[in-house]
Amino acid sequence: MLTKALHSFLACLMVLGSTLPVCGKTRHHAKPKSLAQQVQAILSDPMVARAHWGISVVRLDGTPVYALNDKQYFQPASNAKLFTTAAALALLGPDFRLNTYVVAEGPVDPAGHLHGSLRLIGGGDPSLSGRTYPYSSHTEFSPDALQPLEELASQVAEKGIRALDGTLVADDSLFVYERYGQGWGQDDLMWDYGAPVSALAFNDNARLLTVRPGVRAGDEVIPAWDPALPDDSTLLKNEAVTAPMGPQPHLGLDRQVDQRLLRIYGSLPEGSKQQEYGIAVQDPARFAGQAFVQALEAKGIPTSGLVQVAHRLSGDTTDFTAETHQPLTLRPWTDKQLPFSPPAGAQIVAQRSSPPLGQLVTVVNKVSQNLHAEMLLRILGKAEGDDGSIAQGARVVRQFLISAGVSPEDFFFLDGSGLSPQDVITPRAATTLLLYAAHQPWGDVYRSSLPVGGVDGTLANRFQTSPLKGRIFAKTGTLAEVRSLSGYLIAASGRTLVFSILCNQHSPGTDTTREAMDRIAEAIAAGN
């Protein structure tokens, strides 16, 4: 009896190799869901189904894996930085550096008296700040934001200059005076992430405003700027008061476009923690000049305290689209810096070089730094195009992307950071670029500049408990109704895949879309 039962059991196991007898019935194993089925299931959630989704996935050999609306347009948000930084690395090289100069405009007598002005000339260096390089797991800042300017002031003093007749001229004319990209939202311009662009940029063209409660209820709150400047009291209108202990802070900030005066209103409970806000400056060159005056005086070089600015206004009347679509021959860039000659009759008395471009790009992509991306765009226009302007930078990026195999109909950029809602790309444009980059000499630098899931940058708090922790290298993107994630991931098979997941028109005020995006990335990795 035992032998017959055993034979019967083995026979059941062998039927088609895919059925098992259960209580006299046969149950068929469900086939694993395909990637398309998994994505469809994720996107069927009513909280994400209303949004517009686009996905492209390819292998490193170019083999397509999956596509959804991959030829349709999407706002990329900060995924635009992938295109700007790739162009910069490809055309300028990871070792390229940007210089800031101080020139003395006039003779210096034996007593160290400069009979003329000092000119601080911006060279498009985004690193004039307390930020430390190279980037290491998170952004670190030294306590002294003035340190780079103090280095320049020390060099001026070492040249024997002890005083000057003229003023301090803050010169940002390397770029055309175009502070903002087309379509940038008015409500973004007050904050540090919407800081105006300048060839002379100091402290990311922003300042930290701290507001702490007064001693007792009814007192005015106590605001403070970092770094502090002599005219700070003229920049604030303080209407906020200290509230009795207990309620939540109810502080408000308001500054009208192109107005310097910042209004603080509302209340802050006594005994509560101070509130911190990153506030954009209005005129970056003047801001840098004022800070440099402080640095000079700290080195024993008195000035009048007056700062003149040297902006260069645009004279370009060409239609933006027509200008960016003009063909351009990209020339090999062998120099490691832009050429510079001091104005006639002037001499260089101080100079500071930026970290290499590879380190600058890492900060751009890891923390999604808008200002730095915009400066790189204009540097590209200056180095490879006709001028340091938005249009010429976009023209250079466009020509580079076409040379990299991206269809010219698959993208349109009006800035370098993705802050413009008028930027558009297709998902396949992103994967085409990423695939191209992976096979270039600068490809490792590019990939290592991307946030790592669960580890650093804008992905530090995502994929923490996911199989993709430490195995996904991707650029994030966020605008009001835009989420994006594009880059590389190491699949369960060990194979590296290139992917782009773009989402537009999602429900605002919820993380459901981002969660769906992460689940899609995990599904891509699991089945490939």
Coordinates of C-alpha atoms in Angstrom, one line a residue:
M1 CA 0.0 0.0 0.0
L2 CA 2.8 2.4 0.8
T3 CA 4.5 1.8 -2.5
K4 CA 1.3 2.4 -4.5
A5 CA 0.7 5.7 -2.6
L6 CA 4.2 6.8 -3.2
H7 CA 4.0 6.1 -7.0
S8 CA 0.7 8.0 -7.1
F9 CA 2.2 11.0 -5.3
L10 CA 5.2 11.1 -7.6
A11 CA 3.0 10.9 -10.7
C12 CA 1.1 13.9 -9.5
L13 CA 4.3 15.9 -9.1
M14 CA 5.3 15.2 -12.7
V15 CA 2.2 16.3 -14.4
L16 CA 3.3 19.1 -16.7
G17 CA 5.9 20.0 -14.0
S18 CA 3.6 22.8 -13.0
T19 CA 0.7 21.4 -11.0
L20 CA 0.2 20.0 -7.5
P21 CA -2.6 17.9 -6.1
V22 CA -4.3 19.8 -3.3
C23 CA -7.2 18.0 -1.6
G24 CA -8.0 16.1 -4.7
K25 CA -7.8 19.2 -6.9
T26 CA -5.1 20.6 -9.2
R27 CA -3.7 24.1 -8.6
H28 CA -1.6 25.8 -11.3
H29 CA 1.3 28.0 -10.2
A30 CA 0.7 31.7 -11.2
K31 CA 3.3 32.9 -13.7
P32 CA 5.4 35.8 -12.4
K33 CA 4.0 39.1 -13.5
S34 CA 5.8 40.9 -16.3
L35 CA 7.3 44.3 -15.8
A36 CA 4.5 45.8 -17.8
Q37 CA 1.9 44.2 -15.6
Q38 CA 3.7 45.3 -12.4
V39 CA 3.9 48.9 -13.7
Q40 CA 0.2 48.8 -14.7
A41 CA -0.7 47.6 -11.2
I42 CA 1.3 50.3 -9.5
L43 CA -0.2 53.0 -11.8
S44 CA -3.8 51.7 -11.3
D45 CA -3.8 53.2 -7.8
P46 CA -6.4 56.0 -8.0
M47 CA -4.0 58.4 -6.2
V48 CA -1.5 58.1 -9.1
A49 CA -3.6 57.1 -12.0
R50 CA -4.6 60.7 -12.8
A51 CA -1.0 61.7 -13.4
H52 CA 0.8 61.5 -16.7
W53 CA 3.6 58.9 -16.6
G54 CA 6.5 58.2 -18.9
I55 CA 9.1 55.5 -18.5
S56 CA 12.1 54.3 -20.5
V57 CA 14.4 51.4 -19.6
V58 CA 17.3 50.1 -21.6
R59 CA 20.4 47.9 -21.0
L60 CA 23.9 49.2 -21.3
D61 CA 24.2 47.6 -24.7
G62 CA 21.2 49.6 -25.9
T63 CA 18.7 46.8 -25.8
P64 CA 15.2 48.2 -24.9
V65 CA 13.7 46.7 -21.8
Y66 CA 10.4 48.7 -21.3
A67 CA 8.8 51.8 -22.5
L68 CA 5.7 53.8 -21.5
N69 CA 4.9 57.1 -23.3
D70 CA 8.6 57.3 -23.9
K71 CA 8.2 59.6 -26.9
Q72 CA 5.9 62.1 -25.2
Y73 CA 6.9 65.4 -23.6
F74 CA 7.3 65.9 -19.9
Q75 CA 8.6 68.7 -17.7
P76 CA 11.8 67.3 -16.3
A77 CA 12.2 69.6 -13.3
S78 CA 15.8 69.0 -12.0
N79 CA 16.4 66.1 -14.3
A80 CA 17.4 69.0 -16.7
K81 CA 20.6 69.1 -14.7
L82 CA 21.6 65.7 -16.2
F83 CA 21.8 67.3 -19.6
T84 CA 23.6 70.5 -18.5
T85 CA 26.2 68.6 -16.4
A86 CA 26.9 66.0 -19.1
A87 CA 27.5 68.7 -21.6
A88 CA 29.9 70.5 -19.2
L89 CA 31.9 67.3 -18.5
A90 CA 32.0 66.3 -22.1
L91 CA 33.0 69.7 -23.5
L92 CA 35.1 71.2 -20.8
G93 CA 36.5 68.1 -19.0
P94 CA 36.4 67.1 -15.3
D95 CA 39.6 69.0 -14.6
F96 CA 38.4 72.4 -15.9
R97 CA 38.6 75.2 -13.4
L98 CA 37.0 78.7 -13.1
N99 CA 38.9 81.7 -11.8
T100 CA 38.0 84.8 -9.9
Y101 CA 40.4 87.8 -10.2
V102 CA 41.1 91.1 -8.4
V103 CA 42.8 93.7 -10.5
A104 CA 44.3 97.1 -9.5
E105 CA 43.2 99.8 -11.9
G106 CA 46.0 102.4 -11.4
P107 CA 49.5 102.7 -10.1
V108 CA 50.5 101.8 -6.6
D109 CA 53.0 104.2 -5.0
P110 CA 55.8 103.0 -2.7
A111 CA 53.6 103.6 0.4
G112 CA 51.1 101.0 -0.9
H113 CA 48.5 103.6 -2.0
L114 CA 46.5 102.5 -5.0
H115 CA 45.7 105.6 -7.1
G116 CA 42.6 104.0 -8.6
S117 CA 40.0 101.3 -7.9
L118 CA 40.1 97.6 -7.2
R119 CA 38.0 95.5 -9.5
L120 CA 36.6 92.1 -8.3
I121 CA 36.0 90.1 -11.5
G122 CA 33.7 87.1 -11.5
G123 CA 34.8 84.2 -13.6
G124 CA 31.7 82.1 -13.2
D125 CA 33.0 80.2 -10.1
P126 CA 30.1 78.9 -8.0
S127 CA 32.5 77.9 -5.1
L128 CA 32.9 81.3 -3.5
S129 CA 31.3 80.2 -0.3
G130 CA 31.8 78.2 2.9
R131 CA 30.9 75.0 1.1
T132 CA 33.6 72.3 1.4
Y133 CA 34.9 70.3 -1.5
P134 CA 35.0 67.5 -2.5
Y135 CA 31.4 66.5 -1.6
S136 CA 31.3 63.8 1.0
S137 CA 28.0 62.1 1.8
H138 CA 26.4 65.4 2.7
T139 CA 27.0 69.0 2.1
E140 CA 29.3 70.6 4.6
F141 CA 30.0 74.3 5.2
S142 CA 32.7 76.0 7.1
P143 CA 31.6 78.5 9.7
D144 CA 33.2 81.4 7.8
A145 CA 31.4 82.1 4.5
L146 CA 33.9 84.9 3.9
Q147 CA 36.9 82.6 3.7
P148 CA 37.3 82.6 -0.1
L149 CA 37.1 86.4 -0.2
E150 CA 39.5 86.6 2.7
E151 CA 42.0 84.6 0.6
L152 CA 41.7 87.2 -2.2
A153 CA 42.1 90.1 0.3
S154 CA 45.2 88.5 1.8
Q155 CA 46.8 88.3 -1.7
V156 CA 45.9 92.0 -2.3
A157 CA 47.7 92.9 1.0
E158 CA 50.7 90.7 0.0
K159 CA 51.0 92.8 -3.1
G160 CA 51.7 95.8 -0.8
I161 CA 48.4 97.6 -1.3
R162 CA 47.5 99.5 1.9
A163 CA 44.8 101.9 0.7
L164 CA 43.0 103.0 -2.5
D165 CA 41.6 106.2 -3.9
G166 CA 38.7 104.7 -5.8
T167 CA 35.9 102.4 -5.1
L168 CA 35.5 98.6 -5.2
V169 CA 34.0 97.6 -8.5
A170 CA 32.1 94.3 -8.5
D171 CA 32.3 93.0 -12.1
D172 CA 30.0 90.2 -13.3
S173 CA 30.2 91.1 -17.0
L174 CA 31.5 87.6 -18.1
F175 CA 27.8 86.7 -18.3
V176 CA 25.0 88.7 -19.8
Y177 CA 23.0 90.2 -17.0
E178 CA 20.1 87.7 -17.1
R179 CA 19.3 86.9 -13.5
Y180 CA 16.4 84.5 -14.1
G181 CA 15.4 81.8 -16.6
Q182 CA 12.3 82.2 -18.7
G183 CA 9.2 81.1 -16.9
W184 CA 10.7 81.0 -13.4
G185 CA 7.9 81.4 -10.9
Q186 CA 7.6 84.7 -9.0
D187 CA 7.1 82.8 -5.8
D188 CA 10.5 81.1 -6.2
L189 CA 12.6 84.2 -6.6
M190 CA 12.7 85.1 -2.9
W191 CA 14.2 81.8 -1.8
D192 CA 17.7 80.4 -2.0
Y193 CA 16.7 77.8 -4.6
G194 CA 15.6 80.6 -6.9
A195 CA 18.6 82.8 -6.4
P196 CA 19.6 85.1 -9.3
V197 CA 22.4 84.1 -11.6
S198 CA 25.7 86.1 -11.9
A199 CA 29.2 85.5 -13.0
L200 CA 30.3 86.9 -9.6
A201 CA 28.5 84.7 -7.1
F202 CA 29.1 84.6 -3.4
N203 CA 27.6 82.3 -0.8
D204 CA 25.3 80.8 -3.5
N205 CA 23.8 84.3 -3.9
A206 CA 21.8 83.8 -0.7
R207 CA 21.9 84.5 3.0
L208 CA 20.6 82.7 6.0
L209 CA 17.9 84.6 7.9
T210 CA 17.4 83.4 11.5
V211 CA 14.4 84.6 13.6
R212 CA 14.3 83.9 17.3
P213 CA 11.7 85.0 19.9
G214 CA 12.2 87.9 22.2
V215 CA 12.6 87.7 25.9
R216 CA 8.9 87.9 26.8
A217 CA 5.5 87.9 25.1
G218 CA 4.8 91.1 23.3
D219 CA 8.5 91.8 22.4
E220 CA 9.6 92.0 18.8
V221 CA 11.2 88.9 17.4
I222 CA 14.9 89.1 16.8
P223 CA 16.1 88.6 13.2
A224 CA 19.7 88.2 12.1
W225 CA 21.5 87.7 8.8
D226 CA 24.4 85.3 8.1
P227 CA 26.7 86.6 6.6
A228 CA 26.0 90.0 8.1
L229 CA 26.6 93.2 6.2
P230 CA 26.6 96.9 7.3
D231 CA 23.3 97.8 5.7
D232 CA 21.3 94.9 7.1
S233 CA 19.0 97.1 9.1
T234 CA 17.7 98.7 5.9
L235 CA 16.7 95.4 4.5
L236 CA 14.1 94.3 7.1
K237 CA 10.7 95.5 8.2
N238 CA 10.1 93.6 11.4
E239 CA 6.3 93.4 12.3
A240 CA 6.5 90.0 14.0
V241 CA 6.0 89.7 17.8
T242 CA 6.8 87.1 20.5
A243 CA 3.7 85.2 21.5
P244 CA 3.0 83.5 24.8
M245 CA 4.6 80.1 25.3
G246 CA 2.7 77.2 23.7
P247 CA 1.3 77.8 20.2
Q248 CA 3.1 76.9 17.0
P249 CA 5.1 79.5 15.2
H250 CA 3.1 81.6 12.8
L251 CA 5.8 83.6 11.0
G252 CA 5.4 85.0 7.5
L253 CA 7.9 86.5 5.1
D254 CA 7.2 88.7 2.1
R255 CA 9.3 90.5 -0.4
Q256 CA 8.0 91.9 -3.6
V257 CA 9.8 91.2 -6.8
D258 CA 12.8 93.5 -7.3
Q259 CA 12.3 95.1 -3.9
R260 CA 15.1 94.8 -1.3
L261 CA 12.9 95.2 1.8
L262 CA 11.9 91.9 3.4
R263 CA 8.9 92.0 5.7
I264 CA 8.6 89.7 8.7
Y265 CA 5.2 89.3 10.2
G266 CA 3.2 87.0 12.5
S267 CA 4.4 85.5 15.8
L268 CA 6.9 83.2 17.4
P269 CA 6.2 81.7 20.8
E270 CA 8.6 82.7 23.7
G271 CA 11.1 79.9 24.4
S272 CA 10.7 78.3 21.0
K273 CA 13.5 77.3 18.6
Q274 CA 14.7 79.9 16.1
Q275 CA 13.4 79.6 12.6
E276 CA 15.8 79.6 9.6
Y277 CA 15.2 80.7 6.0
G278 CA 17.5 80.8 3.0
I279 CA 16.8 84.1 1.3
A280 CA 18.1 85.1 -2.2
V281 CA 19.9 88.3 -2.6
Q282 CA 18.7 90.8 -5.3
D283 CA 22.0 91.9 -6.8
P284 CA 24.7 89.2 -6.5
A285 CA 27.6 91.2 -7.7
R286 CA 26.9 94.1 -5.3
F287 CA 26.5 91.5 -2.5
A288 CA 29.9 89.9 -3.3
G289 CA 31.4 93.4 -3.5
Q290 CA 30.1 94.4 -0.1
A291 CA 31.4 91.2 1.4
F292 CA 34.8 91.8 -0.2
V293 CA 35.0 95.3 1.2
Q294 CA 34.6 93.7 4.7
A295 CA 37.4 91.2 3.9
L296 CA 39.7 94.0 2.7
E297 CA 39.1 96.1 5.8
A298 CA 39.7 93.0 8.0
K299 CA 43.2 92.8 6.3
G300 CA 43.9 96.4 7.1
I301 CA 43.0 97.9 3.7
P302 CA 40.5 100.7 4.3
T303 CA 38.0 101.5 1.5
S304 CA 35.3 104.1 1.0
G305 CA 32.8 101.4 1.6
L306 CA 31.2 102.2 -1.7
V307 CA 30.6 99.4 -4.2
Q308 CA 30.0 100.0 -7.9
V309 CA 28.7 97.2 -10.1
A310 CA 29.6 96.4 -13.7
H311 CA 26.8 94.5 -15.4
R312 CA 26.6 93.8 -19.1
L313 CA 23.1 94.1 -20.5
S314 CA 21.9 91.9 -23.4
G315 CA 21.8 93.4 -26.8
D316 CA 20.5 90.1 -28.4
T317 CA 17.3 90.6 -30.3
T318 CA 17.2 87.1 -31.9
D319 CA 14.3 84.8 -31.2
F320 CA 15.3 82.4 -28.5
T321 CA 14.3 79.2 -30.4
A322 CA 15.9 80.5 -33.6
E323 CA 19.2 81.2 -31.7
T324 CA 19.4 77.9 -29.9
H325 CA 18.7 76.0 -33.1
Q326 CA 21.6 77.6 -35.0
P327 CA 24.1 74.8 -35.9
L328 CA 27.3 75.0 -34.0
T329 CA 30.7 73.2 -34.4
L330 CA 31.8 72.0 -31.0
R331 CA 35.6 72.4 -30.7
P332 CA 37.8 70.3 -28.5
W333 CA 38.6 72.1 -25.3
T334 CA 42.2 71.7 -24.4
D335 CA 42.7 74.6 -22.0
K336 CA 41.7 74.0 -18.4
Q337 CA 40.4 77.5 -17.8
L338 CA 38.9 80.4 -19.7
P339 CA 41.5 82.9 -21.1
F340 CA 41.7 86.2 -19.2
S341 CA 43.5 89.4 -19.7
P342 CA 43.3 92.3 -17.3
P343 CA 41.8 95.6 -18.6
A344 CA 44.3 98.0 -20.2
G345 CA 46.5 99.7 -17.5
A346 CA 45.4 97.2 -14.8
Q347 CA 47.4 94.5 -13.1
I348 CA 46.2 91.2 -11.5
V349 CA 46.8 91.4 -7.7
A350 CA 44.8 88.4 -6.6
Q351 CA 43.4 85.2 -8.1
R352 CA 41.5 82.2 -6.9
S353 CA 40.7 79.0 -8.8
S354 CA 37.7 76.8 -8.2
P355 CA 37.8 73.1 -7.5
P356 CA 37.9 71.0 -10.7
L357 CA 34.7 70.8 -12.7
G358 CA 34.1 67.2 -11.7
Q359 CA 33.7 68.3 -8.0
L360 CA 31.4 71.2 -9.0
V361 CA 29.2 68.9 -11.0
T362 CA 29.0 66.5 -8.1
V363 CA 27.5 69.2 -5.9
V364 CA 25.1 70.2 -8.7
N365 CA 23.7 66.7 -9.0
K366 CA 23.9 65.5 -5.4
V367 CA 22.1 68.4 -3.8
S368 CA 20.3 69.7 -7.0
Q369 CA 21.9 73.1 -6.8
N370 CA 20.0 75.4 -9.2
L371 CA 22.4 78.4 -9.2
H372 CA 25.4 76.3 -10.0
A373 CA 23.7 74.5 -12.9
E374 CA 22.7 77.9 -14.3
M375 CA 26.3 79.1 -14.1
L376 CA 27.6 76.1 -15.9
L377 CA 25.1 76.7 -18.7
R378 CA 26.4 80.2 -19.2
I379 CA 30.0 79.0 -19.0
L380 CA 29.2 76.6 -21.8
G381 CA 27.8 79.5 -23.8
K382 CA 31.0 81.5 -23.2
A383 CA 33.4 78.7 -23.8
E384 CA 31.8 77.0 -26.8
G385 CA 29.2 79.5 -28.1
D386 CA 29.2 83.2 -28.8
D387 CA 28.5 84.6 -25.4
G388 CA 27.9 83.8 -21.7
S389 CA 24.1 83.9 -22.1
I390 CA 21.2 81.6 -21.5
A391 CA 20.5 81.3 -25.2
Q392 CA 24.1 80.5 -26.2
G393 CA 24.4 78.0 -23.3
A394 CA 21.2 76.3 -24.4
R395 CA 22.5 76.3 -28.0
V396 CA 25.7 74.5 -26.9
V397 CA 23.8 71.9 -24.8
R398 CA 21.4 71.3 -27.8
Q399 CA 24.3 70.7 -30.2
F400 CA 26.0 68.4 -27.7
L401 CA 22.9 66.3 -27.2
I402 CA 22.4 65.9 -30.9
S403 CA 26.0 64.8 -31.2
A404 CA 25.3 62.3 -28.4
G405 CA 22.5 60.7 -30.4
V406 CA 19.5 62.4 -28.7
S407 CA 16.8 63.3 -31.2
P408 CA 16.5 67.1 -31.6
E409 CA 12.8 66.7 -31.3
D410 CA 13.0 65.1 -27.9
F411 CA 13.9 68.1 -25.7
F412 CA 13.7 71.8 -25.4
F413 CA 15.5 73.8 -22.6
L414 CA 15.1 77.4 -21.6
D415 CA 17.5 77.1 -18.6
G416 CA 20.1 74.8 -17.1
S417 CA 18.5 73.8 -13.8
G418 CA 15.0 72.7 -14.7
L419 CA 13.4 75.5 -12.7
S420 CA 11.6 76.6 -15.8
P421 CA 8.2 74.9 -16.3
Q422 CA 8.7 75.4 -20.0
D423 CA 11.5 72.9 -20.2
V424 CA 10.4 69.6 -21.8
I425 CA 12.1 66.2 -22.5
T426 CA 11.0 62.7 -23.5
P427 CA 11.9 59.7 -21.3
R428 CA 13.9 58.3 -24.1
A429 CA 15.9 61.5 -24.4
A430 CA 17.1 60.9 -20.8
T431 CA 18.0 57.3 -21.3
T432 CA 19.7 58.1 -24.6
L433 CA 21.9 60.6 -22.9
L434 CA 22.6 58.4 -19.9
L435 CA 23.5 55.4 -22.2
Y436 CA 25.9 57.6 -24.1
A437 CA 27.5 59.0 -21.0
A438 CA 28.1 55.5 -19.6
H439 CA 30.5 54.8 -22.5
Q440 CA 32.5 58.1 -22.3
P441 CA 35.8 58.7 -20.6
W442 CA 34.0 61.1 -18.2
G443 CA 31.2 58.6 -17.6
D444 CA 32.4 57.4 -14.2
V445 CA 32.7 61.0 -12.9
Y446 CA 29.2 61.6 -14.2
R447 CA 27.7 58.5 -12.6
S448 CA 29.4 59.1 -9.3
S449 CA 28.0 62.7 -9.2
L450 CA 24.4 61.3 -9.0
P451 CA 22.7 60.7 -5.6
V452 CA 22.9 57.2 -4.3
G453 CA 19.7 55.6 -3.0
G454 CA 19.6 55.4 0.8
V455 CA 23.1 56.9 1.0
D456 CA 23.5 60.5 0.0
G457 CA 22.2 63.6 -1.8
T458 CA 18.6 64.0 -2.5
L459 CA 18.2 60.2 -2.3
A460 CA 19.6 59.9 1.2
N461 CA 16.2 59.3 2.7
R462 CA 14.8 57.2 -0.1
F463 CA 15.3 53.4 -0.7
Q464 CA 16.5 53.1 2.9
T465 CA 14.9 49.7 3.4
S466 CA 14.8 48.8 -0.3
P467 CA 16.9 46.2 -2.2
L468 CA 18.0 49.2 -4.2
K469 CA 19.8 50.8 -1.3
G470 CA 23.3 51.6 -2.6
R471 CA 22.4 50.2 -6.0
I472 CA 20.5 53.1 -7.6
F473 CA 22.3 56.2 -8.8
A474 CA 19.8 58.7 -10.0
K475 CA 18.9 62.4 -10.3
T476 CA 15.7 63.5 -8.7
G477 CA 13.4 66.3 -9.9
T478 CA 10.7 68.2 -8.1
L479 CA 8.4 71.0 -9.1
A480 CA 4.8 71.8 -8.0
E481 CA 3.2 69.0 -10.0
V482 CA 6.3 67.3 -11.4
R483 CA 8.3 64.3 -10.1
S484 CA 11.2 62.7 -12.0
L485 CA 13.9 60.1 -11.4
S486 CA 16.5 59.1 -14.0
G487 CA 19.8 57.4 -13.8
Y488 CA 21.3 53.9 -13.4
L489 CA 20.4 50.9 -11.2
I490 CA 22.0 47.6 -10.6
A491 CA 19.3 44.9 -11.1
A492 CA 18.9 41.7 -9.2
S493 CA 20.8 39.9 -12.0
G494 CA 23.8 42.2 -11.4
R495 CA 23.2 43.9 -14.8
T496 CA 23.3 47.7 -14.9
L497 CA 20.2 49.3 -16.4
V498 CA 19.6 52.8 -17.6
F499 CA 16.1 54.2 -16.7
S500 CA 14.0 57.4 -16.7
I501 CA 10.7 57.7 -14.8
L502 CA 8.9 61.0 -15.4
C503 CA 5.6 62.0 -13.8
N504 CA 3.6 65.2 -14.5
Q505 CA 0.3 66.5 -13.3
H506 CA 0.2 64.5 -10.1
S507 CA -1.9 65.3 -7.1
P508 CA -0.1 68.1 -5.2
G509 CA 0.6 67.8 -1.5
T510 CA 1.1 64.0 -1.4
D511 CA 4.0 61.6 -1.5
T512 CA 2.0 58.9 -3.2
T513 CA 3.5 59.7 -6.6
R514 CA 7.1 59.5 -5.3
E515 CA 6.3 56.2 -3.5
A516 CA 4.9 54.8 -6.8
M517 CA 8.0 55.9 -8.6
D518 CA 10.2 54.1 -6.2
R519 CA 8.2 50.9 -6.5
I520 CA 8.5 51.1 -10.3
A521 CA 12.3 51.3 -9.9
E522 CA 12.3 48.3 -7.6
A523 CA 10.1 46.4 -10.1
I524 CA 12.6 47.2 -12.9
A525 CA 15.5 45.9 -10.8
A526 CA 13.7 42.8 -9.6
G527 CA 12.9 41.3 -13.1
N528 CA 16.0 42.2 -15.0

